[in-house]
Tab-separated table of C-alpha atoms in Angstrom:
chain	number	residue	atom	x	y	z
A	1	UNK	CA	16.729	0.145	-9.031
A	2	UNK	CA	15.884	0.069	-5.557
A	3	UNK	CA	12.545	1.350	-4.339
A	4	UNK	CA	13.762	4.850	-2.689
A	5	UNK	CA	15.674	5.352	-5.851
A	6	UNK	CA	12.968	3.555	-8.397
A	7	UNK	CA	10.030	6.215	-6.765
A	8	UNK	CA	12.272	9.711	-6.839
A	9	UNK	CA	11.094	12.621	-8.515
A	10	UNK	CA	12.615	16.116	-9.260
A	11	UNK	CA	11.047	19.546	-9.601
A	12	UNK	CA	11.066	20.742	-12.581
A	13	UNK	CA	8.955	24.389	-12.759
A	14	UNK	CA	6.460	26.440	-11.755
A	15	UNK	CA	3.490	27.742	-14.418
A	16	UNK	CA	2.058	31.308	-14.018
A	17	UNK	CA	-0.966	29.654	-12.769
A	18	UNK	CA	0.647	27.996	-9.579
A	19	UNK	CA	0.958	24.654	-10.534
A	20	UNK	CA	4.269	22.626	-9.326
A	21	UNK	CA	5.400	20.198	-12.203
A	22	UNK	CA	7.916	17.111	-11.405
A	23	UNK	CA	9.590	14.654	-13.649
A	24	UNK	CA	10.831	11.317	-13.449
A	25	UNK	CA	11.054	7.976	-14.617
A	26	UNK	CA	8.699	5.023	-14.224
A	27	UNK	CA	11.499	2.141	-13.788
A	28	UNK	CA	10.783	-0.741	-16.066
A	29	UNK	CA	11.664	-2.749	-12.872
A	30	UNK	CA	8.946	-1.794	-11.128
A	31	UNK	CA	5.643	-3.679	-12.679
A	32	UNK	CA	3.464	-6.357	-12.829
A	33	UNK	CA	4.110	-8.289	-15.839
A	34	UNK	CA	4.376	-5.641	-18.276
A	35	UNK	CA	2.579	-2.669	-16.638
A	36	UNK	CA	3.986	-0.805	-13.629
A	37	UNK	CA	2.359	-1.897	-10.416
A	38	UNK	CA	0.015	0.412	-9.050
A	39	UNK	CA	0.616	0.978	-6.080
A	40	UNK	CA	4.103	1.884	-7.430
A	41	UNK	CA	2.985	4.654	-9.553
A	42	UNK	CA	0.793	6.306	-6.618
A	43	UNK	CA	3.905	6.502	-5.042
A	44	UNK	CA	5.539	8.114	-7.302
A	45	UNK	CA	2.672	10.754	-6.988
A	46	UNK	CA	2.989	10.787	-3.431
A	47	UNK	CA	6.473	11.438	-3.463
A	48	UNK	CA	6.862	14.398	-5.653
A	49	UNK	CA	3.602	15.785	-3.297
A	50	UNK	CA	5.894	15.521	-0.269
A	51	UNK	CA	8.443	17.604	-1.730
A	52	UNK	CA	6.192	20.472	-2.814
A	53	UNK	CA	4.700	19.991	0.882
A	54	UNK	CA	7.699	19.594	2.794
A	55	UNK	CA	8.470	23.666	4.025
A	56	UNK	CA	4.655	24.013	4.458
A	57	UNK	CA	2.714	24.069	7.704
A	58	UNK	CA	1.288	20.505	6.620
A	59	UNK	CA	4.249	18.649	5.662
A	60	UNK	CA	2.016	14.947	6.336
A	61	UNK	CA	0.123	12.917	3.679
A	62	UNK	CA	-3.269	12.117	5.331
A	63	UNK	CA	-5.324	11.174	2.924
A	64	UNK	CA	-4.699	10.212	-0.884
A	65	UNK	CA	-7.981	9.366	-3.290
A	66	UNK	CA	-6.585	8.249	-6.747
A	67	UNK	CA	-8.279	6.738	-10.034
A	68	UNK	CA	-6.215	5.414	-11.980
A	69	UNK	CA	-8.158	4.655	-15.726
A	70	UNK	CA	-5.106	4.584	-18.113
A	71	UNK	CA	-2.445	2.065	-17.772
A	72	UNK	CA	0.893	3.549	-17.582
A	73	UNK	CA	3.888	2.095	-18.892
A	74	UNK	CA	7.352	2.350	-17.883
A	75	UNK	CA	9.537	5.773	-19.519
A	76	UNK	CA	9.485	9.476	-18.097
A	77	UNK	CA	6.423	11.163	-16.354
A	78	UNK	CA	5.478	14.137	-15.116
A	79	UNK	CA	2.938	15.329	-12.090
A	80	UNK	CA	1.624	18.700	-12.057
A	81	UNK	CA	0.502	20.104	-8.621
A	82	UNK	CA	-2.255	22.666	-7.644
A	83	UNK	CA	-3.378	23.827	-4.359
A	84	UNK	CA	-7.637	23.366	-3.932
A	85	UNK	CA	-7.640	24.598	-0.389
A	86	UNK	CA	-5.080	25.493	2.279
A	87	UNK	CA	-7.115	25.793	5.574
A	88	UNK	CA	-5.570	26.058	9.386
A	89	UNK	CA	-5.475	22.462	9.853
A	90	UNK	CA	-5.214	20.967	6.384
A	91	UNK	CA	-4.049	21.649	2.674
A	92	UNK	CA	-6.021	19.603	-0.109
A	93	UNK	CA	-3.683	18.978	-3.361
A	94	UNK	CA	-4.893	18.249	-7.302
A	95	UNK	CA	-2.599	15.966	-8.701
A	96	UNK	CA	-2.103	15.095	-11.803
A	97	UNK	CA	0.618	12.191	-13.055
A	98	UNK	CA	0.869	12.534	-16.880
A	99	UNK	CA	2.700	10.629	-19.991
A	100	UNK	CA	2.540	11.213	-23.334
A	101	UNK	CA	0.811	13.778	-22.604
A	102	UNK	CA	-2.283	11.652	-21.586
A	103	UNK	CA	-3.668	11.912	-17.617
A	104	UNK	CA	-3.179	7.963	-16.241
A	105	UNK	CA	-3.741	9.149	-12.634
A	106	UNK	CA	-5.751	11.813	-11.052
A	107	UNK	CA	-6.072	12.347	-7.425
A	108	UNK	CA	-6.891	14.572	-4.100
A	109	UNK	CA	-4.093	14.427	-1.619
A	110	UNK	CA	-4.528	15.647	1.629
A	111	UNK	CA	-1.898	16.723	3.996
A	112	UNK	CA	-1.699	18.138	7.620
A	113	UNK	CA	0.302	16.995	10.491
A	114	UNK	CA	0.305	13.396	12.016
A	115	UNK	CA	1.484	12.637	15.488
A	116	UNK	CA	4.611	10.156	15.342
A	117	UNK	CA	4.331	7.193	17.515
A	118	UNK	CA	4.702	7.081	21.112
A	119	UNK	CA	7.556	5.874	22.689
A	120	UNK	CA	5.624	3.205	24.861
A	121	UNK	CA	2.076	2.148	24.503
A	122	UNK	CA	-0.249	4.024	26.357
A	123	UNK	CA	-4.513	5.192	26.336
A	124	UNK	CA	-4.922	8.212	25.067
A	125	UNK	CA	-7.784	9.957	26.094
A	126	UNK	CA	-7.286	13.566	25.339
A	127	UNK	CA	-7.081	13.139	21.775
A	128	UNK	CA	-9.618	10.374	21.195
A	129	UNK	CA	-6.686	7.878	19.922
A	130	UNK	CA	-7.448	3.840	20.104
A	131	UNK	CA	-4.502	2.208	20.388
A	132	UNK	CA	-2.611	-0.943	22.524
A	133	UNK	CA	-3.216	-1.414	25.481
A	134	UNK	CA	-6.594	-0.015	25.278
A	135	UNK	CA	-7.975	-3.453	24.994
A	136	UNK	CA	-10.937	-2.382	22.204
A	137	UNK	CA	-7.967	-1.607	20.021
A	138	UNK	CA	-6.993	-3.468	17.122
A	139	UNK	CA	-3.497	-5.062	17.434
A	140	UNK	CA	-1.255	-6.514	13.848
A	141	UNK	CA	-2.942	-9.285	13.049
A	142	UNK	CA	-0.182	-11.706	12.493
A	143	UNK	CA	2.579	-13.530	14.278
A	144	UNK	CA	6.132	-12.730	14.897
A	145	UNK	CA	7.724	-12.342	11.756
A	146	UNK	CA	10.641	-15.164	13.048
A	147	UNK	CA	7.741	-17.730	13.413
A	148	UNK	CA	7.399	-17.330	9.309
A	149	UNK	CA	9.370	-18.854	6.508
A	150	UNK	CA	9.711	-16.893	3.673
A	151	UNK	CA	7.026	-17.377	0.642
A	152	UNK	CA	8.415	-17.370	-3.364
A	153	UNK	CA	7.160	-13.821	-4.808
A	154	UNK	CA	5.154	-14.381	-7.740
A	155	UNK	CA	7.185	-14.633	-10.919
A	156	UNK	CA	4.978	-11.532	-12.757
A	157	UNK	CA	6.648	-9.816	-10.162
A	158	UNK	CA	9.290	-7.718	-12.071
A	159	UNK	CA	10.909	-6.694	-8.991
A	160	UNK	CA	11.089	-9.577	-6.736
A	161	UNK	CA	14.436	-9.729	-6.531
A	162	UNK	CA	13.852	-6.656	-4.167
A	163	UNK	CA	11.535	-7.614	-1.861
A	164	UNK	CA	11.021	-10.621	0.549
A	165	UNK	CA	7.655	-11.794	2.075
A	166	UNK	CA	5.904	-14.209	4.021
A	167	UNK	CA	2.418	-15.346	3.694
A	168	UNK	CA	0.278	-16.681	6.914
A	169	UNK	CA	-0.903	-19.452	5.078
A	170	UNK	CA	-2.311	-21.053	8.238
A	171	UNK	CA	-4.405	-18.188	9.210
A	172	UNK	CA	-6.038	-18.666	5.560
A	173	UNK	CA	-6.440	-22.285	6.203
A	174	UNK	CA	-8.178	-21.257	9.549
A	175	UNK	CA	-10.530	-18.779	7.848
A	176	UNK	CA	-11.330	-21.494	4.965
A	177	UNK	CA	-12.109	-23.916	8.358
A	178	UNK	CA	-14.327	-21.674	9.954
A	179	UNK	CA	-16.433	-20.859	7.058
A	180	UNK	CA	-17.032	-24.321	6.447
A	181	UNK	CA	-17.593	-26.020	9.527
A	182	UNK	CA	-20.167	-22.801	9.971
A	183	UNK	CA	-21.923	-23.446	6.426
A	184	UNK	CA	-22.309	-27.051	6.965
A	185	UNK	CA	-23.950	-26.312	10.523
A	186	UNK	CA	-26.424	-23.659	8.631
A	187	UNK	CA	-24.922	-21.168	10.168
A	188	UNK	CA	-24.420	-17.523	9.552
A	189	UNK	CA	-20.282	-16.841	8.824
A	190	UNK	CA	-18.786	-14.626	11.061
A	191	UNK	CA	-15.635	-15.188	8.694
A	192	UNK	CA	-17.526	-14.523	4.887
A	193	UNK	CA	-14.795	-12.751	3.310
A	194	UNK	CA	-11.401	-13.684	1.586
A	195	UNK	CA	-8.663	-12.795	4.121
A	196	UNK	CA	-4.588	-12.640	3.311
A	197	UNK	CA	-2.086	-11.213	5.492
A	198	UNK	CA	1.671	-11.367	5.497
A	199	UNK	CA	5.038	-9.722	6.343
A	200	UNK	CA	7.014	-7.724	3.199
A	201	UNK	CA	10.466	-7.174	3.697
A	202	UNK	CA	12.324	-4.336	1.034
A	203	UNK	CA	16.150	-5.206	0.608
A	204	UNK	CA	18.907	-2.707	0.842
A	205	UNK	CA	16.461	-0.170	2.293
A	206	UNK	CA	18.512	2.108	4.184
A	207	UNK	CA	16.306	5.324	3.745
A	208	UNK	CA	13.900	3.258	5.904
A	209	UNK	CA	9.843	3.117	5.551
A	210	UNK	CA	9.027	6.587	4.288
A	211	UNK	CA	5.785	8.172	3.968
A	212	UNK	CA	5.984	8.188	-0.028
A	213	UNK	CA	6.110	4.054	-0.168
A	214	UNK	CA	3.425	3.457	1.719
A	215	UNK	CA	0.768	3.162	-1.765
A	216	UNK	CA	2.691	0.774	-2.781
A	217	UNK	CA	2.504	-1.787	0.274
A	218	UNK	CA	-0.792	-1.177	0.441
A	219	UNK	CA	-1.153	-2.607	-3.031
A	220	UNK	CA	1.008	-5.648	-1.912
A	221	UNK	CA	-1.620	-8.401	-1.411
A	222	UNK	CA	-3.175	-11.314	-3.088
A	223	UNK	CA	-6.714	-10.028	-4.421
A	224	UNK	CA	-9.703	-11.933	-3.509
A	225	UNK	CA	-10.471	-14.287	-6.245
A	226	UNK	CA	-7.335	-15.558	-6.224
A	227	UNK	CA	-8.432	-17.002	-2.794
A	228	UNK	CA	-11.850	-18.557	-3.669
A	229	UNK	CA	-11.796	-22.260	-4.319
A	230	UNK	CA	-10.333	-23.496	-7.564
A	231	UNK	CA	-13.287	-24.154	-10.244
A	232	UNK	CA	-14.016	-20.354	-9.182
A	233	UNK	CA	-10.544	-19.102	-9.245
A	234	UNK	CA	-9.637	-17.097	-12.139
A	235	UNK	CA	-6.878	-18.549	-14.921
A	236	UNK	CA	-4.137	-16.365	-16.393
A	237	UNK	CA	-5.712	-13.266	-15.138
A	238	UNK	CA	-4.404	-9.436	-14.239
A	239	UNK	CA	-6.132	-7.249	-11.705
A	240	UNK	CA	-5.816	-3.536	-12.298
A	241	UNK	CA	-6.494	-1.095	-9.543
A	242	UNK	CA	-9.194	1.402	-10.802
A	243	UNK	CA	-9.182	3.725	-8.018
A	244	UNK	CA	-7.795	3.825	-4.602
A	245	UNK	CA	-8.277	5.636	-1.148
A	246	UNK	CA	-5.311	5.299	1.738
A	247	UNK	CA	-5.667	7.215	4.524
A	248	UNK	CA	-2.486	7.635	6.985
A	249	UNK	CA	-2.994	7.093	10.358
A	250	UNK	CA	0.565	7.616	11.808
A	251	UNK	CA	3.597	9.538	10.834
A	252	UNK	CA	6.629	7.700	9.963
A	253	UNK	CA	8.969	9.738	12.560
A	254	UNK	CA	13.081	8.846	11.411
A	255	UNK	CA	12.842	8.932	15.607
A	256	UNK	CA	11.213	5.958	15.868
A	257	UNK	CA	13.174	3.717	13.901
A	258	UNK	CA	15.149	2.119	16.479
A	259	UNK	CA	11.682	1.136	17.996
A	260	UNK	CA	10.397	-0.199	14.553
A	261	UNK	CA	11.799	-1.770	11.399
A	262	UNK	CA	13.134	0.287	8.749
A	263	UNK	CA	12.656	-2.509	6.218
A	264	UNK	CA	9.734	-4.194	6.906
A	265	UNK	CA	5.643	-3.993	7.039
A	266	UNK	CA	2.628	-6.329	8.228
A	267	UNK	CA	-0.049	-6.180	5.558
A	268	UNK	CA	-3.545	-7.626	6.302
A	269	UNK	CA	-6.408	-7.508	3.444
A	270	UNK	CA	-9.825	-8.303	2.915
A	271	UNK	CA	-12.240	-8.937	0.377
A	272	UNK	CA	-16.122	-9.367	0.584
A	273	UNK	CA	-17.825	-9.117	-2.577
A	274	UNK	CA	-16.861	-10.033	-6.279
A	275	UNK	CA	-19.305	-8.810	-8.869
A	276	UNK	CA	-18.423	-9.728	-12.550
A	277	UNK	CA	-14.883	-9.563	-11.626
A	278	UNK	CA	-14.662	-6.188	-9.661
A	279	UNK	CA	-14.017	-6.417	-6.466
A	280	UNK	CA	-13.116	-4.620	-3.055
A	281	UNK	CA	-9.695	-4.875	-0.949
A	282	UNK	CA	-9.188	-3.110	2.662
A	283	UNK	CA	-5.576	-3.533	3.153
A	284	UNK	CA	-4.075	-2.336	6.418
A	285	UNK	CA	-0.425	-1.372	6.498
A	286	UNK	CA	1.726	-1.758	10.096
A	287	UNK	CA	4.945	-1.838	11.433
A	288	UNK	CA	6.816	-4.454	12.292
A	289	UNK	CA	9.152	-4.687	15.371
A	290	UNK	CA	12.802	-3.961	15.605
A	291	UNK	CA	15.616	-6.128	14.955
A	292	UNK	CA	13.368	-9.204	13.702
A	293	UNK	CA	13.353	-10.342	10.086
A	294	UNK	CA	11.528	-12.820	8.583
A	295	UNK	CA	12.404	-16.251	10.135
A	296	UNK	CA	14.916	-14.330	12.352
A	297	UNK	CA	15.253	-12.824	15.917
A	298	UNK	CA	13.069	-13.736	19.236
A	299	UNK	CA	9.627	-12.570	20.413
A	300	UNK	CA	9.892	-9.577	23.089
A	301	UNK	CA	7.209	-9.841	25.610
A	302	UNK	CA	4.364	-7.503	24.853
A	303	UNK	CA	6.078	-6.671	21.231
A	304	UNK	CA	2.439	-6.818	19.490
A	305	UNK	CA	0.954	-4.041	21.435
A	306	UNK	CA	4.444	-1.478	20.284
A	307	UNK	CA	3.290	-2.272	17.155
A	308	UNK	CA	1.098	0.849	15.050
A	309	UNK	CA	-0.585	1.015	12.061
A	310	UNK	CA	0.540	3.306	9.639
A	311	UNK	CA	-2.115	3.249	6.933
A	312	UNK	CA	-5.870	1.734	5.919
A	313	UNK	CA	-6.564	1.911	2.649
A	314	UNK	CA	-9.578	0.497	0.521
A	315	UNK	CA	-8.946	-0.098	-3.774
A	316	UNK	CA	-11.436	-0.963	-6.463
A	317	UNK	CA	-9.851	-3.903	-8.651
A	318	UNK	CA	-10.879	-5.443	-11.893
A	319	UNK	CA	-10.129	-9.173	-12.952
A	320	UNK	CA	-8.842	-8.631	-16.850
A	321	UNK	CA	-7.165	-11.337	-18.907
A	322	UNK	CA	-3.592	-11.195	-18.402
A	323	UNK	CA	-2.879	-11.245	-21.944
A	324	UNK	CA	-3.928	-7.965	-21.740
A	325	UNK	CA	-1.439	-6.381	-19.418
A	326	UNK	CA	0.904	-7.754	-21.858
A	327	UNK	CA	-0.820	-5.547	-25.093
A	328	UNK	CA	-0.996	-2.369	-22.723
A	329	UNK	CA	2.530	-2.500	-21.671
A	330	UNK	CA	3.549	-2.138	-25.049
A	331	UNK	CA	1.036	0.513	-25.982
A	332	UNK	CA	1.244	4.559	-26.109
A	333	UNK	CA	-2.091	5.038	-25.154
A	334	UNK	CA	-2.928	2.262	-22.673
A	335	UNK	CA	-6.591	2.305	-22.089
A	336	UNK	CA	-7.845	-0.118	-19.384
């Protein structure tokens, strides 16, 4: 099923206390291994949020802060919806995503309203906005996505088939450099953290990027100890998101589409510390420019400073032996 279709939800009802229930179906398509990918399922939150949002005065996800302690498994869900606070500028959501009748995911969503992109790059110093060509801003930190070959998904992905990526592999040779030619001057690293970036392509995407499929590029990377050096790297292992925090930085205006691809996102992440197997990841989420796929198209002068970022987001991860995402797939009350 294709991602727009794979993350739908429906409303269902409304209980005398206020909440707004939706059901759906986790697609079996959808996972990693046997468990449904994470990032996956917090869309599926974030999408039946949008539609109890979308008449509102704060029709925007800003901010979503999720934990996620119980694996879910692919079959029908609910969320149930409740209103914490509806201010003048913002409305803060409890959301709850529920099968079985067990909680797997609990979060605070925040919406308001986001400014869409501009049509050109400009300063903006009304609003207190850093973006291109304000030269302290931070510009996508990769290449032209026709300078990249495509990179094999990995085969525990259920649904690769759907997507296409590349993966900067030079630009994680060039951190690995750095770091050593710095250690074995006794140095201090400017570069001590694992680093990954890439571009992700979604085929036969013609809803384009929408707001609700943002969680799960942002939990589209390779984790951290994946990229330390083999006799550290972990063997047959899963990484579970515990919790996760994504804040949206830019609204994802249909308007802007010409300007941007509707198919395709740069994704940058970083990892600093690893501590018995839990570790960090900042992943940033950004557009990618128009009419240029992966190994396709030409270079527009000044096309890196169009570019925006649509979302940061920061996860807590565990490393877990992957025969274990195999016995919590196939379990009804999958503890992690």
């Amino acid at each position: 099923m294709r991602l727009a279709e794979a993350i739908a939800s429906t409303f269902a009802y409304e209980t005398h206390t206020g909440k707004r229930v939706y059901k759906g179906n986790v697609d079996a398509e959808w996972t990693i291994g046997q468990v449904p990918h994470g990032g996956y399922m917090i869309s599926l939150l974030a999408n039946s949020c949008i539609q109890s949002q979308s008449n509102s005065r704060h029709p925007d996800i800003v901010h979503i802060s999720a934990q996620m302690p119980v694996a879910s498994t692919p079959g029908p869900f609910m969320t149930q919806i409740s209103v914490l606070r509806a201010g003048r500028g913002y409305t803060d959501l409890h959301v709850e995503l529920i099968q079985r009748g067990k909680v797997n995911i609990r979060a605070t969503v925040i919406f308001g309203v986001l400014d869409p992109p501009p049509s050109e790059p400009h300063i903006d110093r009304q609003s207190l906005t850093l973006v291109p060509p304000d030269q302290r801003a931070r510009r996508v930190p990769l290449d032209h996505p026709s300078a990249y070959e495509s990179s094999p998904a990995l085969k525990v992905f259920s649904f690769r088939h759907r997507i296409d990526w590349a993966i900067d592999r030079q630009a994680q040779s060039e951190y690995a450099r750095i770091n050593a030619e710095q250690e074995r001057a006794g140095q201090g690293r400017d570069h001590d953290y694992l680093r990954w970036s890439a571009w992700l392509e979604v085929k036969d995407n013609p809803e384009g990027i929408r707001a609700d499929m943002i969680p799960f590029f942002a939990d589209m990377f390779e984790n951290g100890p994946m990229m330390m050096p083999e006799d550290l790297k972990p063997k047959a292992a899963w990484f579970p998101t515990m919790t996760i925090a994504i804040q949206y930085m830019t609204r994802i205006d249909p308007a802007s589409l010409d300007r941007f691809s509707s198919d395709s996102v740069g994704l940058w992440s970083g990892t600093r510390f690893v501590h018995k197997g839990a570790h960090e990841a900042d992943v940033e989420v950004w557009t990618a420019p128009s009419r240029a796929r992966i190994g396709q198209g030409e270079a527009q002068s000044g096309w890196r400073d169009r570019q925006r970022i649509l979302a940061v987001s920061r996860q807590m991860a565990l490393v877990v032996p992957a025969d274990l995402n195999k016995r919590l797939g196939t379990r009804t009350d999958a503890k992690l």
